[in-house]
PDB file of C-alpha atoms in Angstrom:
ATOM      1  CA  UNK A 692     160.511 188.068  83.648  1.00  0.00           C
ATOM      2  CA  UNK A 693     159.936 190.667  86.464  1.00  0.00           C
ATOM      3  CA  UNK A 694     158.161 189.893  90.151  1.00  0.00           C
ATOM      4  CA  UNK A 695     157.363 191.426  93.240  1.00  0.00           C
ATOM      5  CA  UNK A 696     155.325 190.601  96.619  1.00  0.00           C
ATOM      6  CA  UNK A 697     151.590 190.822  97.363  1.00  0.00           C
ATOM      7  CA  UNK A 698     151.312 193.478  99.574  1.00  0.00           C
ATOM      8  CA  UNK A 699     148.325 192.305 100.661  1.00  0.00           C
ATOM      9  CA  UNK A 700     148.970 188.411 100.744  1.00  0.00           C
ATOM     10  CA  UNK A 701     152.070 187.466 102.447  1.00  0.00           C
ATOM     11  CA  UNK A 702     154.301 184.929 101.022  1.00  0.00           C
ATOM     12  CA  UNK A 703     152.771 185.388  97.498  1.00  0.00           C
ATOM     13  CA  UNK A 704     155.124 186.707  94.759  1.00  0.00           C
ATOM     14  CA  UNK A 705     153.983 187.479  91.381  1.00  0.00           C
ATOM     15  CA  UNK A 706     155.959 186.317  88.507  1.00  0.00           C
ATOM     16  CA  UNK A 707     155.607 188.519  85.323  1.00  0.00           C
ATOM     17  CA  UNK A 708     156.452 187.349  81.610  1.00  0.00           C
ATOM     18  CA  UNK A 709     156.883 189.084  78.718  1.00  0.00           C
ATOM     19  CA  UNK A 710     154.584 188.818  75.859  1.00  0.00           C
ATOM     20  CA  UNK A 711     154.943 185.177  73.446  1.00  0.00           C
ATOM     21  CA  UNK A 712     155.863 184.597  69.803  1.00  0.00           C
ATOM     22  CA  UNK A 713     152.486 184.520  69.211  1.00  0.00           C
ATOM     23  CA  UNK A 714     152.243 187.881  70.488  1.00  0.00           C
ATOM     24  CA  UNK A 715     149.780 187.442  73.435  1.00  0.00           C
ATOM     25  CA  UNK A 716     150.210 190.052  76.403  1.00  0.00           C
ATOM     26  CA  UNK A 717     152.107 190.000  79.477  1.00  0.00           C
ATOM     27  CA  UNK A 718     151.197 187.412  81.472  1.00  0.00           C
ATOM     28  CA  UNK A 719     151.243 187.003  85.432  1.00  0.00           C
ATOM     29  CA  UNK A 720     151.731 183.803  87.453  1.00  0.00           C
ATOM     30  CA  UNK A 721     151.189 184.558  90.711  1.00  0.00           C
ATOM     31  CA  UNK A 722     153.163 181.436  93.468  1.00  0.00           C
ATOM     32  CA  UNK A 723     151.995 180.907  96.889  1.00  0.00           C
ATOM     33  CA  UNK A 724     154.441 179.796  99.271  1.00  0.00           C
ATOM     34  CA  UNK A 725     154.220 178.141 102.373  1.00  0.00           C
ATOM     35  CA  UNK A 726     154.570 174.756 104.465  1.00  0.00           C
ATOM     36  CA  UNK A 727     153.314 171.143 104.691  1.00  0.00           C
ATOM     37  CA  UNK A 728     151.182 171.178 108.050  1.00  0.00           C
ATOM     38  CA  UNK A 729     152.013 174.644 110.838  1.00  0.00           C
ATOM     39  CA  UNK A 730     150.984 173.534 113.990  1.00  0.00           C
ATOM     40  CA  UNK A 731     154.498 171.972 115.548  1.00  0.00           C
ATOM     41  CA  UNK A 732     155.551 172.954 118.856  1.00  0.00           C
ATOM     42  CA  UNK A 733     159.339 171.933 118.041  1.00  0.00           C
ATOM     43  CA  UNK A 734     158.569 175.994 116.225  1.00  0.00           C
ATOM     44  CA  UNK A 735     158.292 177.408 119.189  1.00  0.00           C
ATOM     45  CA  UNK A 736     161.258 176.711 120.434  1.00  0.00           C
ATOM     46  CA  UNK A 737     162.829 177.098 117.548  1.00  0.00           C
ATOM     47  CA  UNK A 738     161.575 181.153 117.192  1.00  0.00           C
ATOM     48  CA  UNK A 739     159.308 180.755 114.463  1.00  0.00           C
ATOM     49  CA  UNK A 740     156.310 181.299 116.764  1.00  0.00           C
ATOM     50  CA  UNK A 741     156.530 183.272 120.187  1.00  0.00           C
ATOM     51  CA  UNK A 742     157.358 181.729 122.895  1.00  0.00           C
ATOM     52  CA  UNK A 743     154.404 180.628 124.884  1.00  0.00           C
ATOM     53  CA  UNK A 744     152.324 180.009 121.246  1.00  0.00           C
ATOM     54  CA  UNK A 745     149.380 177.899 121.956  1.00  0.00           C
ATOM     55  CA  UNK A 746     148.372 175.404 119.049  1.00  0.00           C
ATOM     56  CA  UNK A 747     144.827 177.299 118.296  1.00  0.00           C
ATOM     57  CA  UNK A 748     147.182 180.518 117.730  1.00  0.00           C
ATOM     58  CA  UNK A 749     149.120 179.338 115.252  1.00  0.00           C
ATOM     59  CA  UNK A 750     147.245 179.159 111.920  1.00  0.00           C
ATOM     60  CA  UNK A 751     146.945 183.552 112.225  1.00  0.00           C
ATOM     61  CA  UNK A 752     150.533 183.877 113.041  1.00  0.00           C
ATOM     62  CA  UNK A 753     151.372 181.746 109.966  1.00  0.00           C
ATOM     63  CA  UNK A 754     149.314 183.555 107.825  1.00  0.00           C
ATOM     64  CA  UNK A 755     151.495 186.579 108.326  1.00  0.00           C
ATOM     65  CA  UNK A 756     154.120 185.323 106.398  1.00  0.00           C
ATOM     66  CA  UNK A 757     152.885 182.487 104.034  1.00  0.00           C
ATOM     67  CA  UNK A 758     149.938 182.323 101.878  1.00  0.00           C
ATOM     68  CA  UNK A 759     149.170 178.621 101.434  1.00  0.00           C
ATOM     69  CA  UNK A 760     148.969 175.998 103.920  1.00  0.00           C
ATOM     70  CA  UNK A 761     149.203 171.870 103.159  1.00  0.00           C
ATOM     71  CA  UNK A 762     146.832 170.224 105.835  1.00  0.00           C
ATOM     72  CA  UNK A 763     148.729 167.284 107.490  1.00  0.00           C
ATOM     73  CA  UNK A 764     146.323 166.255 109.616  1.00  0.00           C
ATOM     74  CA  UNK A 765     143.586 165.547 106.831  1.00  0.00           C
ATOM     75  CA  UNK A 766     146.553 162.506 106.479  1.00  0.00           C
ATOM     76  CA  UNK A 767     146.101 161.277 109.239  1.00  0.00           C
ATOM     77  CA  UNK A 768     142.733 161.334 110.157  1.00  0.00           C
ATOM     78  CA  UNK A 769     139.290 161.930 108.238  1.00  0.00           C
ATOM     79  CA  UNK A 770     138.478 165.550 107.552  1.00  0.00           C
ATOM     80  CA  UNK A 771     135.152 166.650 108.906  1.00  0.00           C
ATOM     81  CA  UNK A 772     133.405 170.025 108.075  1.00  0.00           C
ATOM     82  CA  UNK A 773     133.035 171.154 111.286  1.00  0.00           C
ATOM     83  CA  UNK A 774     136.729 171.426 112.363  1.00  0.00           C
ATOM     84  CA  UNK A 775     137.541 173.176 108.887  1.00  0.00           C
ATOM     85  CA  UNK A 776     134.130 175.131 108.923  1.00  0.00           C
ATOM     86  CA  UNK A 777     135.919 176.244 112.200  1.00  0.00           C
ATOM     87  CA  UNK A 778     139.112 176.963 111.237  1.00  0.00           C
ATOM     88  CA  UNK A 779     138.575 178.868 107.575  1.00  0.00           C
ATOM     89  CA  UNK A 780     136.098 181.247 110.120  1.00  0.00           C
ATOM     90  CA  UNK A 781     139.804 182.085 111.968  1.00  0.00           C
ATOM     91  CA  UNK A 782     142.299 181.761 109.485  1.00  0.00           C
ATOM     92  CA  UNK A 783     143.591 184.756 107.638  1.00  0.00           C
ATOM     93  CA  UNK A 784     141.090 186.059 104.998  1.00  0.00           C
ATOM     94  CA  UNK A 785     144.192 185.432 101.885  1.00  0.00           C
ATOM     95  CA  UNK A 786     145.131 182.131 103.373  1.00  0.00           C
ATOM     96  CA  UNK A 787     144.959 179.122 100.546  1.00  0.00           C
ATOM     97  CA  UNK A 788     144.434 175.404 101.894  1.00  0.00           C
ATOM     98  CA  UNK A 789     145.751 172.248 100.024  1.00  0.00           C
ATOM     99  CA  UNK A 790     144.384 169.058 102.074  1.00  0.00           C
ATOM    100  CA  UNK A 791     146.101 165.613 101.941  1.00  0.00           C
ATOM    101  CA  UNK A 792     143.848 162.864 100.972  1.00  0.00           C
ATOM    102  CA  UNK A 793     143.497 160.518 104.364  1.00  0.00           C
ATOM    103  CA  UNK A 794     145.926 157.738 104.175  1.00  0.00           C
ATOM    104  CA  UNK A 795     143.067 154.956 104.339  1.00  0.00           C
ATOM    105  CA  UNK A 796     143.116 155.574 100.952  1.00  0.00           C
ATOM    106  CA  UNK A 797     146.656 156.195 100.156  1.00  0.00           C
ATOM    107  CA  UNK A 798     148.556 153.850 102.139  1.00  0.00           C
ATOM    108  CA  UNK A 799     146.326 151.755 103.828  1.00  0.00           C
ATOM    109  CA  UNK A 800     143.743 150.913 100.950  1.00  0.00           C
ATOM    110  CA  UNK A 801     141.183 150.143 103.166  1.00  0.00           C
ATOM    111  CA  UNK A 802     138.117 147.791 101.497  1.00  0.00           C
ATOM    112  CA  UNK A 803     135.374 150.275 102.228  1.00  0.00           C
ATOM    113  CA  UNK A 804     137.316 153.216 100.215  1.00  0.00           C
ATOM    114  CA  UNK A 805     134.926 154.500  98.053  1.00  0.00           C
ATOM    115  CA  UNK A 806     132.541 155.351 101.405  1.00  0.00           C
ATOM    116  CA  UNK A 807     135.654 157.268 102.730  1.00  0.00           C
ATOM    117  CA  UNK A 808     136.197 158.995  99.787  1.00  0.00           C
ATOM    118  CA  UNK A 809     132.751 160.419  99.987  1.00  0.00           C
ATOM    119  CA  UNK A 810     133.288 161.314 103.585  1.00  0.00           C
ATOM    120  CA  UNK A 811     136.561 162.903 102.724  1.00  0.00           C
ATOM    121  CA  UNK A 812     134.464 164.781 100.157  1.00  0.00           C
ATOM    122  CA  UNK A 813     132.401 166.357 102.717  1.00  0.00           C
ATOM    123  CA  UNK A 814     134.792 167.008 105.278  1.00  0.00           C
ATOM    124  CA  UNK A 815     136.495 169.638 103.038  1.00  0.00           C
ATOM    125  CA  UNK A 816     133.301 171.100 101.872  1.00  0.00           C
ATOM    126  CA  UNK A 817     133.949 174.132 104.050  1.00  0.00           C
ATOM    127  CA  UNK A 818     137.070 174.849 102.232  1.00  0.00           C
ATOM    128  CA  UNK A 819     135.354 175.787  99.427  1.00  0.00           C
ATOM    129  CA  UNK A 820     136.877 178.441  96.926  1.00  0.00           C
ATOM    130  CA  UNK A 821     140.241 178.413  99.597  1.00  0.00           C
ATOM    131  CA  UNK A 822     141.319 174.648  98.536  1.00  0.00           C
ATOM    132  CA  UNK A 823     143.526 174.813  95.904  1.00  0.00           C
ATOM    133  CA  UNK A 824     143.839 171.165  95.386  1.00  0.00           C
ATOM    134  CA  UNK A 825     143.434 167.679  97.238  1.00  0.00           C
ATOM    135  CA  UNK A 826     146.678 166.305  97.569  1.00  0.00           C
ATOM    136  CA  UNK A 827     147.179 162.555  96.672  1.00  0.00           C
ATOM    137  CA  UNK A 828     150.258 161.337  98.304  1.00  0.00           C
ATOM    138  CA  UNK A 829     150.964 157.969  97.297  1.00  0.00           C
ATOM    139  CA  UNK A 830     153.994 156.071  99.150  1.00  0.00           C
ATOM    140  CA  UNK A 831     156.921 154.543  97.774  1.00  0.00           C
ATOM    141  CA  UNK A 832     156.244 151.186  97.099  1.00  0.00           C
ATOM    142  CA  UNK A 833     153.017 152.524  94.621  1.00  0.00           C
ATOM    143  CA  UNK A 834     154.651 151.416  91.615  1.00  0.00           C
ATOM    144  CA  UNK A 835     152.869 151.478  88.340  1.00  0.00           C
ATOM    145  CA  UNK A 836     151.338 147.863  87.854  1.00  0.00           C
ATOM    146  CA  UNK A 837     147.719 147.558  86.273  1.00  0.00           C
ATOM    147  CA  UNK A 838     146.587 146.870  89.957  1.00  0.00           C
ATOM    148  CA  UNK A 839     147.899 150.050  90.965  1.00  0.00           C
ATOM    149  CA  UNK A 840     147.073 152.035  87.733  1.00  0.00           C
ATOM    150  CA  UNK A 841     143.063 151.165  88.005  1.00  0.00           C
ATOM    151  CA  UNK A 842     143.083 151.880  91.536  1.00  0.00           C
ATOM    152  CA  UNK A 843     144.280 155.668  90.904  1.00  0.00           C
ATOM    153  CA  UNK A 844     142.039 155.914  87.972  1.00  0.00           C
ATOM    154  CA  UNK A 845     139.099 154.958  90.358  1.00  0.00           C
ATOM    155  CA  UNK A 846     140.336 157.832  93.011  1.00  0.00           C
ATOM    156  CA  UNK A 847     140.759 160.090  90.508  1.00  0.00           C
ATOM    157  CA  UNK A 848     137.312 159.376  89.186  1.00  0.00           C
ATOM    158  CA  UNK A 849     135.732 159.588  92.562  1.00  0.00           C
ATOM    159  CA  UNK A 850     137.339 162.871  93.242  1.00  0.00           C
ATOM    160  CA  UNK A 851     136.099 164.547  90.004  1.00  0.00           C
ATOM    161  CA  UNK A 852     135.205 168.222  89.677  1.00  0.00           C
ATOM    162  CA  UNK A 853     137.692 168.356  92.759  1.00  0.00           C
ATOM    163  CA  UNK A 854     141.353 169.768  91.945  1.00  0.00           C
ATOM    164  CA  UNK A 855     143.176 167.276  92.533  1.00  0.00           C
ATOM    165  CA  UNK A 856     147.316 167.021  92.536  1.00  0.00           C
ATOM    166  CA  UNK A 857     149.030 163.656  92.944  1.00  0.00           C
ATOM    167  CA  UNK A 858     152.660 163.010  94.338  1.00  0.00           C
ATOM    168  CA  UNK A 859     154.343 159.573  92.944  1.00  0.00           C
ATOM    169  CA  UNK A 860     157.120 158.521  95.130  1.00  0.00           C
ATOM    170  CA  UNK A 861     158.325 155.455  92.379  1.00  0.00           C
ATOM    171  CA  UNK A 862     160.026 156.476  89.908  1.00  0.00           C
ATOM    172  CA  UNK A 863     158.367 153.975  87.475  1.00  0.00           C
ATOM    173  CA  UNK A 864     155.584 156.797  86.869  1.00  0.00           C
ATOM    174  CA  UNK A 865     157.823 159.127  85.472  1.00  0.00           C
ATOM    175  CA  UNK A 866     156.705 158.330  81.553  1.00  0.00           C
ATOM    176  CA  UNK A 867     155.297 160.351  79.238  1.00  0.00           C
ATOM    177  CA  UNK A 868     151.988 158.157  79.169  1.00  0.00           C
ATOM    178  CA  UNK A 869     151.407 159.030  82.827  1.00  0.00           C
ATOM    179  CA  UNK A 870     151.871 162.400  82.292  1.00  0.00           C
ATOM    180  CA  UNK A 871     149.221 162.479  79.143  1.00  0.00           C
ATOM    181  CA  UNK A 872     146.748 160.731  81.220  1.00  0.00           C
ATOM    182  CA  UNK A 873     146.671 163.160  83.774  1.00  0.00           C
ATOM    183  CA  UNK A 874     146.811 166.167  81.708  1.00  0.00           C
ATOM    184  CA  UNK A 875     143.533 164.815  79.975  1.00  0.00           C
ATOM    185  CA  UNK A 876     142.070 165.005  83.366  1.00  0.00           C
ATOM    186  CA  UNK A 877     143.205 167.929  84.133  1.00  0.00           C
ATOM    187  CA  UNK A 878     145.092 166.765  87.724  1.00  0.00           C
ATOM    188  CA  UNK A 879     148.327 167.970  88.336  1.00  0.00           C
ATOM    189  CA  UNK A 880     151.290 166.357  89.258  1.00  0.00           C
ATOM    190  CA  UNK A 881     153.216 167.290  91.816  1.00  0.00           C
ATOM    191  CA  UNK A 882     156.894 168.149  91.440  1.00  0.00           C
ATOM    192  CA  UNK A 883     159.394 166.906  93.935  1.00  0.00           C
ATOM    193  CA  UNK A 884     162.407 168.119  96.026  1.00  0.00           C
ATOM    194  CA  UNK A 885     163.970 165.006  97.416  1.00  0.00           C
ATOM    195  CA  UNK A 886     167.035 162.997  97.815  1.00  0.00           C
ATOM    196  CA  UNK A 887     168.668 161.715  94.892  1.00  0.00           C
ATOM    197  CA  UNK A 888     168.264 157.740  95.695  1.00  0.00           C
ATOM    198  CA  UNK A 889     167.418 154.503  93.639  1.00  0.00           C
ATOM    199  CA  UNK A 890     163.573 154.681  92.705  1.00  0.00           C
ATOM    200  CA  UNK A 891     162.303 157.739  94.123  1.00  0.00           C
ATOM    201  CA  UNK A 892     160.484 159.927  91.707  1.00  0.00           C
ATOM    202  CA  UNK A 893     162.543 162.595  89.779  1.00  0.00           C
ATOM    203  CA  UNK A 894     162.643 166.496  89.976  1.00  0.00           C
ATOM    204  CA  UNK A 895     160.589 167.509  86.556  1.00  0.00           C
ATOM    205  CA  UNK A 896     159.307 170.785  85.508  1.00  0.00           C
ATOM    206  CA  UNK A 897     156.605 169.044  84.007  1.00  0.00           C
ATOM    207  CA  UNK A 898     153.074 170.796  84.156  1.00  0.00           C
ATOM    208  CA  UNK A 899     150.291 168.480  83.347  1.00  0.00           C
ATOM    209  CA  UNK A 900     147.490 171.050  84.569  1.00  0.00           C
ATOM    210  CA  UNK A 901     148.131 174.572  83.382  1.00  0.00           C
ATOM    211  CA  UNK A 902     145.612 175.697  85.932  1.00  0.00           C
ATOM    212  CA  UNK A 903     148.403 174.810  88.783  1.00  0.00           C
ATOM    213  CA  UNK A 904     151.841 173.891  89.666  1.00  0.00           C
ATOM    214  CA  UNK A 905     152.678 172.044  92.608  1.00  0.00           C
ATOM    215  CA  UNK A 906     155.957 171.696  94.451  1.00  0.00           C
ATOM    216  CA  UNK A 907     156.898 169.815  97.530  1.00  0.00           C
ATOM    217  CA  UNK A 908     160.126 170.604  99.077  1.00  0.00           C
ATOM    218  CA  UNK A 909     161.272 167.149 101.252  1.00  0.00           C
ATOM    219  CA  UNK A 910     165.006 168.488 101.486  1.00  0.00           C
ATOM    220  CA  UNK A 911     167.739 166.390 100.727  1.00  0.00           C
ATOM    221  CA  UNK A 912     168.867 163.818 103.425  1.00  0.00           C
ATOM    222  CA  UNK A 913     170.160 160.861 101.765  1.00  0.00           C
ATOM    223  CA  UNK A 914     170.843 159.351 105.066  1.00  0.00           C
ATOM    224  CA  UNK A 915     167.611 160.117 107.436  1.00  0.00           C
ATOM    225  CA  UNK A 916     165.599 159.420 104.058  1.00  0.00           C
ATOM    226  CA  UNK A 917     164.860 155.708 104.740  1.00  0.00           C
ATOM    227  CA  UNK A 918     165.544 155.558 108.365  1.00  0.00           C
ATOM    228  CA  UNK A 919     162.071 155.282 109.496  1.00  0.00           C
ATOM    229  CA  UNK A 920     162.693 158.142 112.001  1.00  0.00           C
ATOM    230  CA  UNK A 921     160.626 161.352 110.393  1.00  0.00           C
ATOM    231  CA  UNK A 922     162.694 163.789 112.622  1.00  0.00           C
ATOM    232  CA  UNK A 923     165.785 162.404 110.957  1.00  0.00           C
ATOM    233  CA  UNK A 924     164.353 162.297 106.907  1.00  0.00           C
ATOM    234  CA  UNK A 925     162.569 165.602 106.853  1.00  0.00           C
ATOM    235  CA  UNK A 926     165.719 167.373 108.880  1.00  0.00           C
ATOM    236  CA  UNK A 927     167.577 169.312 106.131  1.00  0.00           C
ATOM    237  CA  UNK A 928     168.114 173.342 105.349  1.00  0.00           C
ATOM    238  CA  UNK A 929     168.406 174.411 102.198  1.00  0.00           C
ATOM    239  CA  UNK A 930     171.068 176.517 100.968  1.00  0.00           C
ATOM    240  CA  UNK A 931     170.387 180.128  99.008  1.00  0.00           C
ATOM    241  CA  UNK A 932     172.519 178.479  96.170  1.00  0.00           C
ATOM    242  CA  UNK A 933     170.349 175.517  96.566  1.00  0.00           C
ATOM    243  CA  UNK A 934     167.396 177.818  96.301  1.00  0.00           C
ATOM    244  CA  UNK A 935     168.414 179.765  93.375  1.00  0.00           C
ATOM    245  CA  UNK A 936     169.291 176.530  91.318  1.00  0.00           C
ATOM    246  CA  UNK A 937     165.890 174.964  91.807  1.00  0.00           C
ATOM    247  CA  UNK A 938     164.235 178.072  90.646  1.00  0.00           C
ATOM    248  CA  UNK A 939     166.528 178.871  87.344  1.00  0.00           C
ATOM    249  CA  UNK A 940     166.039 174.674  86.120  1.00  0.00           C
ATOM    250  CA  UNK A 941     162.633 174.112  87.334  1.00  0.00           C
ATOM    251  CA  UNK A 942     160.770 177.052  89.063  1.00  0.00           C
ATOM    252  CA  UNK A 943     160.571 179.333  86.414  1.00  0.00           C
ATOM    253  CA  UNK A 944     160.172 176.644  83.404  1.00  0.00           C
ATOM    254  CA  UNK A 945     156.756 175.496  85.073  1.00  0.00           C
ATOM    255  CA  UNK A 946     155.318 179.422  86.812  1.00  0.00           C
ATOM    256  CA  UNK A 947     155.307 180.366  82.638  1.00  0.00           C
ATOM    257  CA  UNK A 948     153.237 177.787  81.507  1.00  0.00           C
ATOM    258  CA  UNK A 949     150.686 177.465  84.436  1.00  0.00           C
ATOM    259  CA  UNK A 950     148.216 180.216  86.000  1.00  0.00           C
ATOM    260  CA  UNK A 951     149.421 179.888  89.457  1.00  0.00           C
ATOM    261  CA  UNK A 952     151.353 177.539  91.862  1.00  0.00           C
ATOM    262  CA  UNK A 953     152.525 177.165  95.154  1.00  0.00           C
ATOM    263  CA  UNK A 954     155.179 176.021  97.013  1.00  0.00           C
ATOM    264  CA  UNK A 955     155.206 173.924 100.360  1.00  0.00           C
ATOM    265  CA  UNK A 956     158.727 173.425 102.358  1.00  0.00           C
ATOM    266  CA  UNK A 957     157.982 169.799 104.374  1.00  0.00           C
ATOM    267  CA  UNK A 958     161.612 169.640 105.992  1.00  0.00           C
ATOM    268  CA  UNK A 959     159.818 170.887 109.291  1.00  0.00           C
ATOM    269  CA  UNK A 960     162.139 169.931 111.873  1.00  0.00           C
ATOM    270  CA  UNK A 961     163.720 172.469 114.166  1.00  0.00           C
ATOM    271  CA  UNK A 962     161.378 175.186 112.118  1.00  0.00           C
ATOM    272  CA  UNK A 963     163.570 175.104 108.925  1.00  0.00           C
ATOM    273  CA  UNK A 964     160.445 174.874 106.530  1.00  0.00           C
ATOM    274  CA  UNK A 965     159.006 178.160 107.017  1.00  0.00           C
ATOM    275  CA  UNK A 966     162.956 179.755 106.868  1.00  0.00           C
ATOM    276  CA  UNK A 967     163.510 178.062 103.307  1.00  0.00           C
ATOM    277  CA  UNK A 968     159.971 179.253 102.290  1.00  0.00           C
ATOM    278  CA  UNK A 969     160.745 183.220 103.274  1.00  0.00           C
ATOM    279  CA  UNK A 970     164.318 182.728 101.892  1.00  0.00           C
ATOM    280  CA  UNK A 971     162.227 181.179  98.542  1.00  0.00           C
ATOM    281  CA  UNK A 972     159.979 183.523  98.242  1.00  0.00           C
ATOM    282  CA  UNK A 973     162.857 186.521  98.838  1.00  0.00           C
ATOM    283  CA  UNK A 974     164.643 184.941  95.744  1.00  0.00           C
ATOM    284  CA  UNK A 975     161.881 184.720  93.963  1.00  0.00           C
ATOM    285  CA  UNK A 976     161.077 188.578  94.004  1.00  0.00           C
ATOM    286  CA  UNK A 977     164.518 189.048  93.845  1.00  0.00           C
ATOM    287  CA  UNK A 978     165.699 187.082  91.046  1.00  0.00           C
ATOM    288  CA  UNK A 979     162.730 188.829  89.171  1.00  0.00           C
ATOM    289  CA  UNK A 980     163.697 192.290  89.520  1.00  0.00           C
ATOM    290  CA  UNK A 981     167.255 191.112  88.336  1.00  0.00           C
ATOM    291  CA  UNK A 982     165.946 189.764  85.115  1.00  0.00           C
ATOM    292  CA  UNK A 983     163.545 192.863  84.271  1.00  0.00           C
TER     293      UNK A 983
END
């Protein structure tokens, strides 16, 4: 395997592999890298942004150094096309989008889901070509009963000819069966970073859509994880050994069976996503050019 950076898209590297048994050519997997949500003053003072950032600057000074971008705020409140008519027209021309589906129907489960999940459907519209995938984020206590398991099929149904990635945060979805059923609908499931506690979801390398890998990056604070205080879970920074171990057990496994993926660092506090992302992507291109 070789690699090297996207002149031309920032926080992109391009993973090369050599040709198969079968004897089919190189083939290139090209990762995007970036963070869940930008727009968090605590980054100011932290130095990712310059001091005296406002919020409406932040999405171009991103884009100088990452490539993909997971909308948080699509979480917490309804998407609508004109905001994200308004910002694709500013963002950076390479800039990818992945939008979280609106908690309403994730967590809250409200009765009239179906009409949001039209109105969701609208809202990202504008994205067009840019969205890589709609992010399904379900939260902890989504275990896999029947209830559960018909009301994800019906989602998933409702959100066809959309990509579509979902997270599981119970590890009671971690079967083979699960994994079938989404790869015969083509949705990919999204591979975790997070700490190593009873019934969360395991780190896999398994690719259930080889159109697109997904990663989330959470960090690894066993203690903040269930405090209730997001500062506290999401504050972690990941080691370079850290890094490079996550990329030689899983990274590389899933980039050579899929056409693309990207990468998204959600341990935001005190700006120490979009450090682990650069450092990631560094390896990355690194680690390649090692290996060739």
């Amino acid at each position: 395997m070789v690699s090297g950076y996207n002149d031309h898209c920032p926080g992109r590297v391009e993973l090369t592999f050599p040709p198969g048994a079968a004897g089919a050519g190189r083939r290139v997997c090209p990762v995007y890298v970036g963070t869940c949500g930008y727009s968090y003053t605590e980054w100011v003072d932290s130095g990712f942004y310059p001091q005296g950032t406002k919020s409406a600057e932040m999405l171009n000074l991103y884009g100088r150094f990452f490539s993909v971008v997971e909308l948080n705020y699509t979480w917490y409140q309804m998407a609508r096309a004109e905001a994200l008519a308004r910002m694709v027209e500013k963002a950076p021309a390479h800039l990818l989008f992945a939008a979280k589906l609106t908690r309403t129907m994730t967590h809250e489960r409200v009765e009239n889901w179906p009409e949001q999940l039209q109105l969701f459907r609208q809202g990202i519209a504008p994205l067009k070509k840019r969205l890589v995938a709609v992010l399904i984020q379900l939260p902890p206590n989504f275990d896999r009963s029947i209830a559960n398991r018909s009301y994800l099929a019906a989602l998933l149904d409702g959100l066809h000819g959309v990509p579509v990635a979902v997270e599981f945060r119970h590890n009671s979805w971690a079967i083979d069966s699960v994994f079938f059923e989404l790869e015969r609908r083509g949705v990919t499931l999204v591979a975790v970073d997070e700490p190593s506690l009873p019934g969360l979801f395991p780190s896999l390398d398994v690719v259930t859509n080889p159109a697109l890998f997904y990663v989330r990056f959470h960090g690894r604070n066993n203690e903040g994880w269930r405090s209730g205080n997001m500062q506290k879970k999401f504050n972690y920074d990941y080691s370079d050994q850290e890094l490079l171990a996550w990329c030689d057990r899983y990274l590389y496994s899933m980039a050579a069976r899929a056409e693309r993926g990207i990468l998204v660092f959600n341990n935001h506090v005190r700006a120490q996503a979009p450090k682990n992302g650069r450092k990631l992507a560094t390896i990355m291109a690194g680690r390649g050019r090692e290996g060739s």
